């Protein structure tokens, strides 16, 4: 492990002049611009039919069919605690692939494809409260804009979504106890 | 010896072939050994069985040498030596030697499995020594087998060859170029099978380090093989000195497999299918075919939908030919789907035979006497399901012998036979296959288990627990039977694993037990996984699909027949009562009030229930897509499917639904 990281360190040094870049897809959510590495994006679609899944976590809007596979569609507004809005022509479904999972993220709009140099990315500021901080991999400035880099692993992590769901269920049901 | 093809890709496919071929031989070996065991001491030794065993091990030895799997080569060599001595009547078969033989076979299998999974191979030293001790002194050859040289060919004596036609010797040398053109050993083999009867096939090492296969083929006719075969890496010549002797001309017409063509010693009990008609297919390719059939089913559903919409615009006469074509296509699709499914089906007997080996071992370990009864071995079931059921069945068999059946003394003192009975049963029932593991052992005391559960802090669901409750308790992780309950009734080990496996396959598991009489585990499994008939139902504004195989009956529920009992609703049903599970309530969906209800009866006996929906929309053939993402791990939902109109609906998992709703009641 150590050898490997040293080796890549050397490589980076050599490429300093070429400025190591990564490609990102920018999307908007509740007035803020976010970025997700394009390597993690499987495809992007208009939001068509989403079949609701009862008793699923609140942020899980439902399932969509994608190349013969059934994948969950997560409403990122709900996930991040913003008010839900109706879908319109600009609403997009960004399908991210992590390991063997594919998950669709519903965002307000997405159309830009940019390259951001690694050097332009800063870690998320310490001050951001722990919950929302976890969803961010970093902050970058692209032109005049501030762009928040998404940490996809955490965004699609089922562990804390389930927690949201059971809270939600309690509010809805009141008397309905788990087992 | 260096393993052959240097090209790793080719080596991999070579190894796959090796495993597949060995697997076939092991199946034959198991069958033959069990036959030998059954007749041991009752009938003279079945020499043709010994002969077949000998051949199988001989082939495995040769193949193992070629892929460089030394341990397997040595082991099979030792076993082969013993069988050879048996053939020559220089050794005898006793229960003790048979045990060693079986232990050797089990170890050989482990060695090959370890090689396949790239795990640490078991040591073969003890076993080779034990096998050597079986041999009379002069038979014991200490030098290692030399697969690098031509293997001796005791299996083909001149008189075993059919006479009449000519005997040809073919040599095939595979190469990557040939493989690219699709020409491999199997292809050549089937080509030669069209030419004549393959008497013998053996792999050989070439001095250059390559590998070649030699086939001795007896041609019925006198024609020469086509000359263009030589372009496919085949060289051949006619074997000299094979004059057709007098007598036995009928043999030529015999279509028996090469193995059965040997001298007629003893009766031939083999039920093996002649290898001539068998094609080996990768399961992944069948999955792909199944997927394509699935797409076709959906396309046709779309077509049907379109036709329905046309009804208002096109005259009935104009539409009729289209509708007829559509119906015909529906039938053909169903046939196609069944045909593909049939290809995937294998007889359950295959795993039952494996269980026989396990039963022997486990019975010995536990000092129990067990008589294994099999029923319905010919029942066919999807290959994937068979594979997934292997471990669960193992668990159940082990449990039945270890905990279920009593020792001989105890049995005798209770007026039972000293030998315990263990029955494995399979039967097809419509779209499902029923597997049962039944023993006539001690059974379980439901009351005791319930008390035990209570002590361990589990909440009793009812005062008088039934078998379903007990199964739930036994399947609860953390429930331990390690205490007094263990002595009288404990059985919990690994049951959760079994039930999970069954439910993952879309099946259900039930149990019946009676103290002193025995226990029966019943597993109902779908015949196949990908496509199923389903009822389309609606609840509130949602539509769901329910696999038809789990539905016993659809009933209309008049409101006045529903009785409310605390949180439960029950209705009278065939002289008993069934609880209602309202899907609307379960899924928090709005329910349409004031209308009559429809219910689907699922499960039987005490585990039966009625799923209540607003409307039954229709019946469809659906393509099941599993929902595997953890975000969709919602109890009661098994997957999703696309209907003809493009709508995606969820497929309900009735077993989980029942369990979940039952838990909440």
Coordinates of C-alpha atoms in Angstrom, one line a residue, chain B residues 56-623:
Chain B
X56 CA -14.3 -43.0 -14.5
X57 CA -11.3 -42.9 -12.2
X58 CA -9.0 -43.6 -15.0
X59 CA -10.4 -40.7 -17.0
X60 CA -10.3 -38.4 -14.0
X61 CA -6.7 -39.4 -13.4
X62 CA -5.7 -38.6 -17.0
X63 CA -7.6 -35.3 -17.0
X64 CA -6.2 -34.2 -13.6
X65 CA -2.7 -35.0 -14.9
X66 CA -3.3 -32.7 -17.8
X67 CA -4.4 -29.8 -15.8
X68 CA -1.5 -30.3 -13.4
X69 CA -3.7 -31.2 -10.4
X70 CA -1.3 -33.7 -8.9
X71 CA -3.3 -34.5 -5.8
X72 CA -6.4 -35.5 -7.7
X73 CA -4.2 -37.5 -10.1
X74 CA -2.6 -39.4 -7.3
X75 CA -5.8 -40.1 -5.4
X76 CA -7.6 -41.3 -8.5
X77 CA -4.6 -43.4 -9.4
X78 CA -4.7 -45.1 -6.0
X79 CA -8.5 -45.7 -6.3
X80 CA -8.0 -47.0 -9.8
X81 CA -5.4 -49.4 -8.6
X82 CA -7.8 -50.8 -6.0
X83 CA -10.6 -51.1 -8.5
X84 CA -8.2 -52.8 -10.9
X85 CA -7.4 -55.4 -8.2
X86 CA -11.1 -55.8 -7.6
X87 CA -11.6 -56.5 -11.3
X88 CA -8.9 -59.1 -11.2
X89 CA -10.4 -60.6 -8.1
X90 CA -7.2 -59.9 -6.2
X91 CA -9.0 -57.8 -3.7
X92 CA -12.4 -58.1 -2.2
X93 CA -15.1 -55.6 -1.3
X94 CA -16.1 -55.5 2.3
X95 CA -18.0 -52.9 4.2
X96 CA -14.6 -51.6 5.6
X97 CA -13.0 -51.4 2.2
X98 CA -16.1 -49.7 0.8
X99 CA -15.8 -47.1 3.5
X100 CA -12.3 -46.4 2.6
X101 CA -13.3 -46.2 -1.1
X102 CA -16.1 -43.7 -0.3
X103 CA -13.8 -41.7 2.0
X104 CA -11.3 -41.5 -0.9
X105 CA -14.0 -40.3 -3.3
X106 CA -15.1 -37.7 -0.8
X107 CA -11.5 -36.5 -0.5
X108 CA -11.0 -36.5 -4.2
X109 CA -14.1 -34.2 -4.5
X110 CA -12.7 -31.9 -1.9
X111 CA -9.4 -31.7 -3.6
X112 CA -11.1 -30.7 -6.9
X113 CA -13.3 -28.2 -5.1
X114 CA -10.3 -26.6 -3.4
X115 CA -8.6 -26.3 -6.7
X116 CA -11.7 -24.7 -8.2
X117 CA -12.2 -22.2 -5.4
X118 CA -8.4 -21.7 -5.1
X119 CA -8.5 -22.5 -1.4
X120 CA -6.1 -24.7 0.6
X121 CA -6.3 -28.3 -0.6
X122 CA -6.8 -31.0 2.0
X123 CA -3.9 -33.4 2.7
X124 CA -4.2 -36.6 0.8
X125 CA -1.3 -38.4 2.5
X126 CA -3.4 -40.4 5.0
X127 CA -5.8 -41.4 2.4
X128 CA -3.3 -42.6 -0.2
X129 CA -1.8 -44.7 2.5
X130 CA -5.2 -46.2 3.5
X131 CA -5.9 -46.9 -0.1
X132 CA -2.6 -48.6 -0.6
X133 CA -3.2 -50.8 2.4
X134 CA -6.3 -52.2 0.6
X135 CA -4.1 -53.7 -2.1
X136 CA -2.5 -57.1 -1.9
X137 CA 1.3 -56.7 -1.7
X138 CA 2.2 -57.4 -5.3
X139 CA -0.4 -55.1 -6.7
X140 CA 1.0 -52.1 -4.9
X141 CA 3.0 -50.0 -7.4
X142 CA 4.9 -47.3 -5.6
X143 CA 6.0 -45.2 -8.6
X144 CA 3.9 -42.2 -9.3
X145 CA 1.5 -42.3 -12.2
X146 CA 3.0 -41.0 -15.4
X147 CA 0.3 -39.1 -17.1
X148 CA 2.9 -37.5 -19.2
X149 CA 3.4 -40.7 -21.0
X150 CA 0.6 -42.5 -22.7
X151 CA -1.7 -43.9 -20.1
X152 CA -2.1 -47.7 -20.2
X153 CA -5.3 -48.7 -21.8
X154 CA -6.8 -51.5 -19.9
X155 CA -10.3 -50.4 -20.7
X156 CA -10.1 -51.4 -24.3
X157 CA -9.4 -55.0 -24.9
X158 CA -9.6 -56.1 -28.4
X159 CA -12.7 -58.2 -27.9
X160 CA -14.6 -55.3 -26.4
X161 CA -14.5 -53.5 -29.7
X162 CA -17.4 -53.8 -31.9
X163 CA -16.5 -55.6 -35.1
X164 CA -17.7 -55.4 -38.6
X165 CA -16.6 -51.9 -39.6
X166 CA -13.1 -50.4 -39.6
X167 CA -11.3 -49.0 -36.7
X168 CA -9.8 -45.6 -37.1
X169 CA -7.4 -43.7 -34.9
X170 CA -7.9 -39.9 -34.8
X171 CA -5.6 -37.5 -33.2
X172 CA -6.7 -34.0 -32.5
X173 CA -4.4 -31.2 -31.5
X174 CA -6.3 -28.1 -30.2
X175 CA -4.9 -24.7 -30.8
X176 CA -6.1 -21.1 -30.2
X177 CA -6.7 -20.7 -33.9
X178 CA -8.9 -23.7 -34.0
X179 CA -10.7 -22.6 -30.9
X180 CA -11.4 -19.3 -32.6
X181 CA -13.1 -21.1 -35.4
X182 CA -15.1 -22.9 -32.7
X183 CA -13.3 -26.2 -33.1
X184 CA -12.6 -27.8 -29.7
X185 CA -12.4 -31.2 -28.3
X186 CA -16.1 -31.4 -27.7
X187 CA -16.8 -30.4 -31.2
X188 CA -14.5 -33.0 -32.6
X189 CA -15.9 -35.6 -30.3
X190 CA -19.4 -35.0 -31.5
X191 CA -18.2 -35.0 -35.1
X192 CA -16.5 -38.3 -34.6
X193 CA -19.6 -39.6 -32.9
X194 CA -21.4 -39.0 -36.2
X195 CA -18.7 -41.0 -38.0
X196 CA -18.7 -44.0 -35.8
X197 CA -18.6 -45.2 -32.3
X198 CA -15.9 -43.8 -30.0
X199 CA -14.3 -46.7 -28.3
X200 CA -11.8 -44.8 -26.4
X201 CA -10.7 -41.2 -25.9
X202 CA -7.6 -40.2 -24.1
X203 CA -5.6 -37.1 -23.7
X204 CA -1.9 -37.2 -24.4
X205 CA 1.1 -35.0 -23.8
X206 CA 3.2 -34.2 -26.8
X207 CA 7.0 -34.0 -26.5
X208 CA 6.7 -30.4 -27.5
X209 CA 4.7 -29.7 -24.4
X210 CA 1.3 -29.4 -26.1
X211 CA -1.7 -31.6 -25.6
X212 CA -3.4 -33.9 -28.0
X213 CA -6.4 -36.1 -27.8
X214 CA -6.5 -39.6 -29.3
X215 CA -9.8 -41.1 -30.3
X216 CA -10.2 -44.7 -31.3
X217 CA -13.4 -44.8 -33.4
X218 CA -15.1 -47.9 -34.8
X219 CA -16.9 -46.9 -37.9
X220 CA -19.9 -48.9 -38.9
X221 CA -19.4 -48.3 -42.6
X222 CA -16.2 -48.6 -44.6
X223 CA -16.1 -45.0 -45.8
X224 CA -13.0 -42.9 -45.2
X225 CA -13.3 -39.8 -43.0
X226 CA -13.7 -36.7 -45.1
X227 CA -10.4 -35.3 -46.2
X228 CA -11.2 -31.7 -45.1
X229 CA -11.2 -32.8 -41.5
X230 CA -7.4 -32.6 -41.6
X231 CA -7.7 -28.9 -41.8
X232 CA -9.2 -28.9 -38.4
X233 CA -6.2 -30.2 -36.6
X234 CA -7.2 -33.8 -37.0
X235 CA -4.9 -36.5 -38.2
X236 CA -6.2 -40.0 -38.7
X237 CA -5.3 -43.4 -39.9
X238 CA -6.9 -46.8 -40.1
X239 CA -5.8 -49.2 -37.4
X240 CA -4.1 -52.2 -38.8
X241 CA -4.6 -55.8 -37.7
X242 CA -8.2 -55.3 -36.9
X243 CA -9.8 -58.1 -38.9
X244 CA -13.4 -58.7 -38.2
X245 CA -13.5 -62.1 -36.5
X246 CA -16.3 -64.4 -36.8
X247 CA -19.4 -64.2 -34.6
X248 CA -21.1 -61.4 -32.8
X249 CA -21.9 -59.3 -35.9
X250 CA -25.0 -57.9 -34.1
X251 CA -22.7 -55.8 -31.9
X252 CA -22.2 -53.3 -34.6
X253 CA -25.8 -52.2 -34.5
X254 CA -25.6 -51.8 -30.7
X255 CA -26.1 -48.2 -29.7
X256 CA -25.0 -48.6 -26.2
X257 CA -22.6 -46.2 -24.8
X258 CA -18.9 -47.1 -25.0
X259 CA -18.9 -47.9 -21.2
X260 CA -21.7 -50.4 -21.6
X261 CA -20.1 -52.1 -24.6
X262 CA -17.6 -53.9 -22.3
X263 CA -17.8 -57.6 -21.8
X264 CA -21.0 -58.6 -20.2
X265 CA -20.1 -59.4 -16.7
X266 CA -22.8 -59.3 -14.2
X267 CA -25.9 -57.3 -15.0
X268 CA -25.7 -53.8 -16.3
X269 CA -27.5 -51.6 -13.8
X270 CA -26.4 -48.3 -15.1
X271 CA -29.1 -45.9 -15.9
X272 CA -26.7 -43.3 -17.3
X273 CA -27.7 -41.6 -20.5
X274 CA -25.5 -42.2 -23.4
X275 CA -23.2 -39.2 -23.7
X276 CA -23.8 -39.1 -27.5
X277 CA -26.9 -36.9 -27.1
X278 CA -25.7 -34.5 -24.4
X279 CA -24.6 -30.9 -25.0
X280 CA -23.0 -29.0 -22.1
X281 CA -24.3 -25.5 -21.9
X282 CA -23.1 -22.7 -19.7
X283 CA -25.9 -21.6 -17.3
X284 CA -25.1 -18.0 -18.2
X285 CA -26.1 -18.6 -21.8
X286 CA -29.4 -20.1 -20.7
X287 CA -30.0 -17.0 -18.5
X288 CA -29.4 -14.9 -21.5
X289 CA -32.0 -16.9 -23.4
X290 CA -34.4 -16.6 -20.6
X291 CA -33.9 -12.9 -20.5
X292 CA -34.6 -12.6 -24.2
X293 CA -37.8 -14.7 -23.8
X294 CA -38.7 -12.3 -21.0
X295 CA -38.3 -9.3 -23.3
X296 CA -40.4 -11.0 -25.9
X297 CA -43.2 -11.5 -23.3
X298 CA -43.1 -7.8 -22.6
X299 CA -43.1 -6.9 -26.2
X300 CA -46.1 -9.1 -26.9
X301 CA -47.9 -7.5 -23.9
X302 CA -47.3 -4.1 -25.5
X303 CA -48.7 -5.4 -28.8
X304 CA -51.8 -6.7 -27.1
X305 CA -52.3 -3.4 -25.4
X306 CA -52.0 -1.6 -28.8
X307 CA -54.5 -4.0 -30.3
X308 CA -57.0 -3.3 -27.5
X309 CA -56.8 0.4 -28.2
X310 CA -57.4 -0.2 -31.9
X311 CA -60.7 -1.8 -31.2
X312 CA -62.6 1.5 -31.2
X313 CA -61.0 2.6 -34.5
X314 CA -60.7 -0.4 -36.7
X315 CA -63.6 -2.7 -37.7
X316 CA -63.9 -6.0 -36.0
X317 CA -63.3 -7.9 -39.2
X318 CA -60.1 -5.9 -39.9
X319 CA -58.8 -6.5 -36.5
X320 CA -59.5 -10.2 -36.3
X321 CA -56.5 -11.5 -38.2
X322 CA -54.2 -9.4 -36.0
X323 CA -55.9 -10.7 -32.9
X324 CA -55.6 -14.2 -34.1
X325 CA -51.9 -13.8 -34.8
X326 CA -51.5 -12.2 -31.4
X327 CA -53.1 -15.1 -29.7
X328 CA -51.0 -17.6 -31.7
X329 CA -47.9 -15.7 -30.7
X330 CA -49.0 -15.9 -27.1
X331 CA -49.2 -19.6 -27.3
X332 CA -45.9 -19.9 -29.1
X333 CA -44.2 -17.7 -26.6
X334 CA -45.5 -19.9 -23.8
X335 CA -44.2 -22.9 -25.5
X336 CA -40.8 -21.2 -26.1
X337 CA -40.7 -20.2 -22.5
X338 CA -41.4 -23.8 -21.4
X339 CA -38.8 -25.2 -23.8
X340 CA -36.1 -22.9 -22.4
X341 CA -37.2 -23.7 -18.9
X342 CA -37.0 -27.4 -19.6
X343 CA -33.4 -27.0 -20.7
X344 CA -32.6 -25.6 -17.3
X345 CA -34.3 -28.4 -15.5
X346 CA -32.4 -31.1 -13.9
X347 CA -33.7 -34.1 -11.9
X348 CA -33.8 -33.6 -8.2
X349 CA -32.3 -37.1 -7.9
X350 CA -28.9 -35.6 -8.5
X351 CA -28.8 -33.8 -5.2
X352 CA -30.6 -36.7 -3.5
X353 CA -27.7 -39.0 -4.5
X354 CA -25.3 -36.6 -2.9
X355 CA -27.4 -36.6 0.3
X356 CA -26.9 -40.4 0.5
X357 CA -23.2 -39.8 1.0
X358 CA -23.9 -37.3 3.7
X359 CA -26.4 -39.5 5.4
X360 CA -23.8 -42.3 5.7
X361 CA -21.2 -39.9 7.2
X362 CA -23.5 -38.1 9.6
X363 CA -25.1 -41.4 10.7
X364 CA -21.7 -42.8 11.6
X365 CA -20.6 -39.6 13.4
X366 CA -23.7 -39.6 15.5
X367 CA -23.8 -43.4 16.0
X368 CA -27.2 -43.6 14.5
X369 CA -28.7 -46.2 12.2
X370 CA -30.4 -44.5 9.3
X371 CA -32.5 -45.9 6.5
X372 CA -32.7 -43.3 3.7
X373 CA -35.8 -43.4 1.6
X374 CA -36.1 -41.4 -1.6
X375 CA -39.2 -40.5 -3.5
X376 CA -39.7 -38.5 -6.7
X377 CA -36.1 -38.3 -7.7
X378 CA -37.1 -37.8 -11.3
X379 CA -38.9 -34.6 -10.4
X380 CA -37.3 -31.8 -12.4
X381 CA -36.4 -28.4 -11.0
X382 CA -34.5 -25.4 -12.3
X383 CA -30.7 -25.9 -12.1
X384 CA -30.2 -22.7 -10.2
X385 CA -32.8 -23.6 -7.6
X386 CA -31.2 -27.0 -7.2
X387 CA -27.8 -25.4 -6.6
X388 CA -29.2 -23.0 -4.1
X389 CA -31.1 -25.7 -2.3
X390 CA -28.1 -27.9 -1.9
X391 CA -26.9 -26.3 1.4
X392 CA -30.3 -25.9 2.9
X393 CA -31.1 -29.6 2.3
X394 CA -27.7 -30.5 3.8
X395 CA -28.7 -28.6 6.9
X396 CA -32.0 -30.3 7.2
X397 CA -30.5 -33.8 6.7
X398 CA -27.8 -33.2 9.2
X399 CA -30.3 -31.8 11.7
X400 CA -32.7 -34.7 11.1
X401 CA -30.0 -37.3 11.8
X402 CA -28.1 -35.4 14.5
X403 CA -31.1 -34.1 16.5
X404 CA -34.2 -35.7 15.1
X405 CA -33.5 -39.4 15.0
X406 CA -32.8 -41.2 18.3
X407 CA -30.0 -43.7 18.8
X408 CA -30.8 -47.4 18.2
X409 CA -31.2 -48.3 21.9
X410 CA -33.6 -45.5 22.6
X411 CA -35.6 -46.3 19.5
X412 CA -35.9 -49.9 20.5
X413 CA -37.0 -49.0 24.0
X414 CA -39.8 -46.9 22.4
X415 CA -41.0 -49.8 20.3
X416 CA -39.5 -48.3 17.1
X417 CA -37.1 -50.1 14.7
X418 CA -33.5 -49.6 15.6
X419 CA -33.0 -48.1 12.2
X420 CA -34.4 -44.5 11.9
X421 CA -36.1 -43.5 8.7
X422 CA -35.2 -40.4 6.8
X423 CA -37.3 -39.6 3.8
X424 CA -36.4 -37.2 1.0
X425 CA -39.3 -36.5 -1.2
X426 CA -39.9 -34.4 -4.2
X427 CA -43.0 -33.8 -6.2
X428 CA -44.2 -31.3 -8.8
X429 CA -47.4 -29.5 -8.1
X430 CA -48.5 -27.1 -10.8
X431 CA -46.1 -24.2 -10.9
X432 CA -44.3 -25.3 -7.8
X433 CA -42.0 -28.1 -6.6
X434 CA -42.4 -29.5 -3.2
X435 CA -39.4 -30.8 -1.4
X436 CA -39.8 -32.7 1.9
X437 CA -37.3 -33.9 4.5
X438 CA -39.1 -36.2 6.9
X439 CA -37.8 -38.3 9.8
X440 CA -39.5 -40.6 12.2
X441 CA -37.5 -39.5 15.2
X442 CA -38.2 -37.8 18.4
X443 CA -40.1 -34.8 17.0
X444 CA -40.4 -31.6 18.9
X445 CA -42.3 -30.6 21.9
X446 CA -43.8 -27.2 20.9
X447 CA -44.8 -26.3 24.4
X448 CA -41.2 -26.8 25.7
X449 CA -39.7 -24.8 22.9
X450 CA -42.1 -22.0 23.5
X451 CA -41.2 -22.0 27.2
X452 CA -37.6 -21.9 26.3
X453 CA -38.2 -19.0 24.0
X454 CA -39.9 -17.2 26.8
X455 CA -37.0 -17.7 29.1
X456 CA -34.7 -16.2 26.4
X457 CA -36.8 -13.1 26.3
X458 CA -38.9 -13.8 23.3
X459 CA -42.5 -12.8 23.3
X460 CA -44.9 -15.6 22.9
X461 CA -47.4 -14.8 20.2
X462 CA -50.1 -17.0 21.6
X463 CA -50.6 -19.2 24.7
X464 CA -50.9 -22.3 22.6
X465 CA -48.1 -22.1 20.0
X466 CA -48.7 -23.9 16.8
X467 CA -46.1 -25.4 14.5
X468 CA -45.8 -22.1 12.5
X469 CA -44.9 -20.2 15.7
X470 CA -42.4 -22.9 16.6
X471 CA -40.7 -22.6 13.2
X472 CA -40.6 -18.9 13.6
X473 CA -38.9 -19.3 17.0
X474 CA -36.5 -21.8 15.7
X475 CA -35.6 -19.5 12.8
X476 CA -35.0 -16.5 15.1
X477 CA -31.4 -15.7 15.2
X478 CA -30.2 -15.9 18.8
X479 CA -32.6 -18.5 19.8
X480 CA -30.5 -21.2 21.4
X481 CA -31.5 -24.7 21.9
X482 CA -28.4 -25.4 24.0
X483 CA -30.0 -26.4 27.2
X484 CA -32.5 -29.0 28.4
X485 CA -34.7 -28.4 25.4
X486 CA -31.8 -29.7 23.3
X487 CA -32.0 -33.1 24.8
X488 CA -35.6 -33.6 24.2
X489 CA -36.5 -31.5 21.3
X490 CA -33.8 -29.0 20.1
X491 CA -33.4 -28.6 16.5
X492 CA -32.7 -25.0 15.8
X493 CA -29.3 -25.1 14.3
X494 CA -29.2 -23.3 10.9
X495 CA -32.9 -23.4 10.3
X496 CA -32.9 -19.6 9.7
X497 CA -30.4 -20.2 6.9
X498 CA -32.7 -22.8 5.4
X499 CA -35.8 -20.7 5.5
X500 CA -33.9 -17.6 4.2
X501 CA -32.7 -19.6 1.2
X502 CA -36.1 -20.9 0.5
X503 CA -37.7 -17.5 0.7
X504 CA -35.0 -15.9 -1.4
X505 CA -36.0 -18.3 -4.1
X506 CA -39.6 -17.2 -3.7
X507 CA -40.6 -20.3 -1.9
X508 CA -42.2 -21.1 1.5
X509 CA -41.3 -23.5 4.3
X510 CA -43.6 -25.2 6.7
X511 CA -43.1 -27.8 9.4
X512 CA -45.1 -30.4 11.1
X513 CA -43.9 -32.3 14.1
X514 CA -45.2 -34.6 16.7
X515 CA -43.3 -35.6 19.9
X516 CA -42.2 -39.2 19.6
X517 CA -43.3 -39.5 16.0
X518 CA -41.0 -37.3 14.0
X519 CA -40.7 -34.1 12.0
X520 CA -41.5 -33.1 8.5
X521 CA -40.1 -30.0 6.7
X522 CA -42.0 -29.0 3.6
X523 CA -40.5 -26.6 1.2
X524 CA -42.5 -25.2 -1.7
X525 CA -40.3 -23.7 -4.5
X526 CA -41.2 -22.1 -7.8
X527 CA -40.5 -24.2 -10.8
X528 CA -38.4 -21.4 -12.3
X529 CA -37.4 -18.0 -11.4
X530 CA -37.6 -15.5 -14.2
X531 CA -41.2 -15.6 -15.6
X532 CA -44.3 -16.3 -13.7
X533 CA -48.1 -16.0 -14.0
X534 CA -49.4 -13.3 -11.7
X535 CA -52.6 -11.7 -10.7
X536 CA -52.6 -7.9 -11.2
X537 CA -54.4 -6.2 -8.3
X538 CA -55.0 -2.7 -7.3
X539 CA -55.0 -1.1 -3.8
X540 CA -55.8 2.5 -3.5
X541 CA -53.9 4.2 -6.4
X542 CA -51.3 1.5 -6.6
X543 CA -51.1 -1.6 -8.7
X544 CA -49.3 -4.8 -7.6
X545 CA -48.5 -8.2 -9.1
X546 CA -48.9 -11.3 -7.0
X547 CA -47.4 -14.6 -8.2
X548 CA -50.3 -16.9 -9.0
X549 CA -48.5 -19.9 -7.7
X550 CA -48.9 -18.8 -4.1
X551 CA -52.6 -18.0 -4.4
X552 CA -55.0 -20.8 -3.6
X553 CA -58.2 -18.9 -4.3
X554 CA -59.6 -15.5 -5.0
X555 CA -62.7 -14.7 -2.9
X556 CA -65.1 -11.9 -2.6
X557 CA -65.5 -10.8 1.0
X558 CA -69.0 -9.6 2.0
X559 CA -68.4 -6.9 4.6
X560 CA -70.8 -8.5 7.1
X561 CA -68.7 -11.7 7.3
X562 CA -65.7 -9.8 8.8
X563 CA -65.3 -10.2 12.5
X564 CA -63.1 -7.8 14.4
X565 CA -61.0 -9.2 17.2
X566 CA -58.9 -6.6 18.9
X567 CA -56.4 -5.7 16.1
X568 CA -57.3 -8.7 14.0
X569 CA -60.0 -9.2 11.4
X570 CA -61.0 -12.7 10.6
X571 CA -63.4 -14.3 8.2
X572 CA -65.0 -17.7 8.1
X573 CA -63.4 -19.9 5.4
X574 CA -64.1 -23.5 4.6
X575 CA -65.2 -24.4 8.1
X576 CA -62.3 -22.5 9.7
X577 CA -61.2 -18.9 10.0
X578 CA -58.5 -16.9 8.3
X579 CA -57.0 -13.6 9.3
X580 CA -57.3 -10.7 6.9
X581 CA -54.2 -8.7 5.9
X582 CA -55.3 -5.4 4.4
X583 CA -52.7 -4.3 1.9
X584 CA -53.9 -0.8 2.1
X585 CA -53.3 -0.7 5.8
X586 CA -50.0 -2.5 5.5
X587 CA -48.7 -0.2 2.8
X588 CA -50.3 3.0 4.2
X589 CA -52.4 3.5 1.1
X590 CA -55.8 5.2 0.9
X591 CA -58.5 2.6 1.0
X592 CA -61.7 2.9 -1.0
X593 CA -64.5 2.7 1.5
X594 CA -67.9 1.2 1.2
X595 CA -67.2 -1.3 -1.5
X596 CA -67.0 -5.0 -1.3
X597 CA -63.6 -6.4 -0.8
X598 CA -61.6 -9.0 -2.7
X599 CA -59.2 -11.4 -1.1
X600 CA -56.5 -13.8 -2.2
X601 CA -56.1 -16.8 0.0
X602 CA -52.4 -17.6 0.5
X603 CA -50.8 -20.3 2.7
X604 CA -52.5 -23.3 4.1
X605 CA -53.7 -24.4 7.5
X606 CA -52.5 -22.4 10.4
X607 CA -50.3 -20.2 8.3
X608 CA -53.1 -19.3 5.9
X609 CA -54.2 -15.7 5.4
X610 CA -56.3 -13.5 3.1
X611 CA -54.6 -10.6 1.4
X612 CA -57.3 -7.9 0.9
X613 CA -57.2 -5.7 -2.1
X614 CA -59.6 -3.2 -3.8
X615 CA -59.8 -4.8 -7.2
X616 CA -58.5 -7.8 -9.2
X617 CA -57.4 -6.2 -12.4
X618 CA -56.4 -9.3 -14.4
X619 CA -54.0 -12.1 -15.0
X620 CA -50.6 -11.6 -16.7
X621 CA -47.5 -13.3 -17.5
X622 CA -44.8 -11.2 -15.8
X623 CA -41.1 -11.1 -16.0

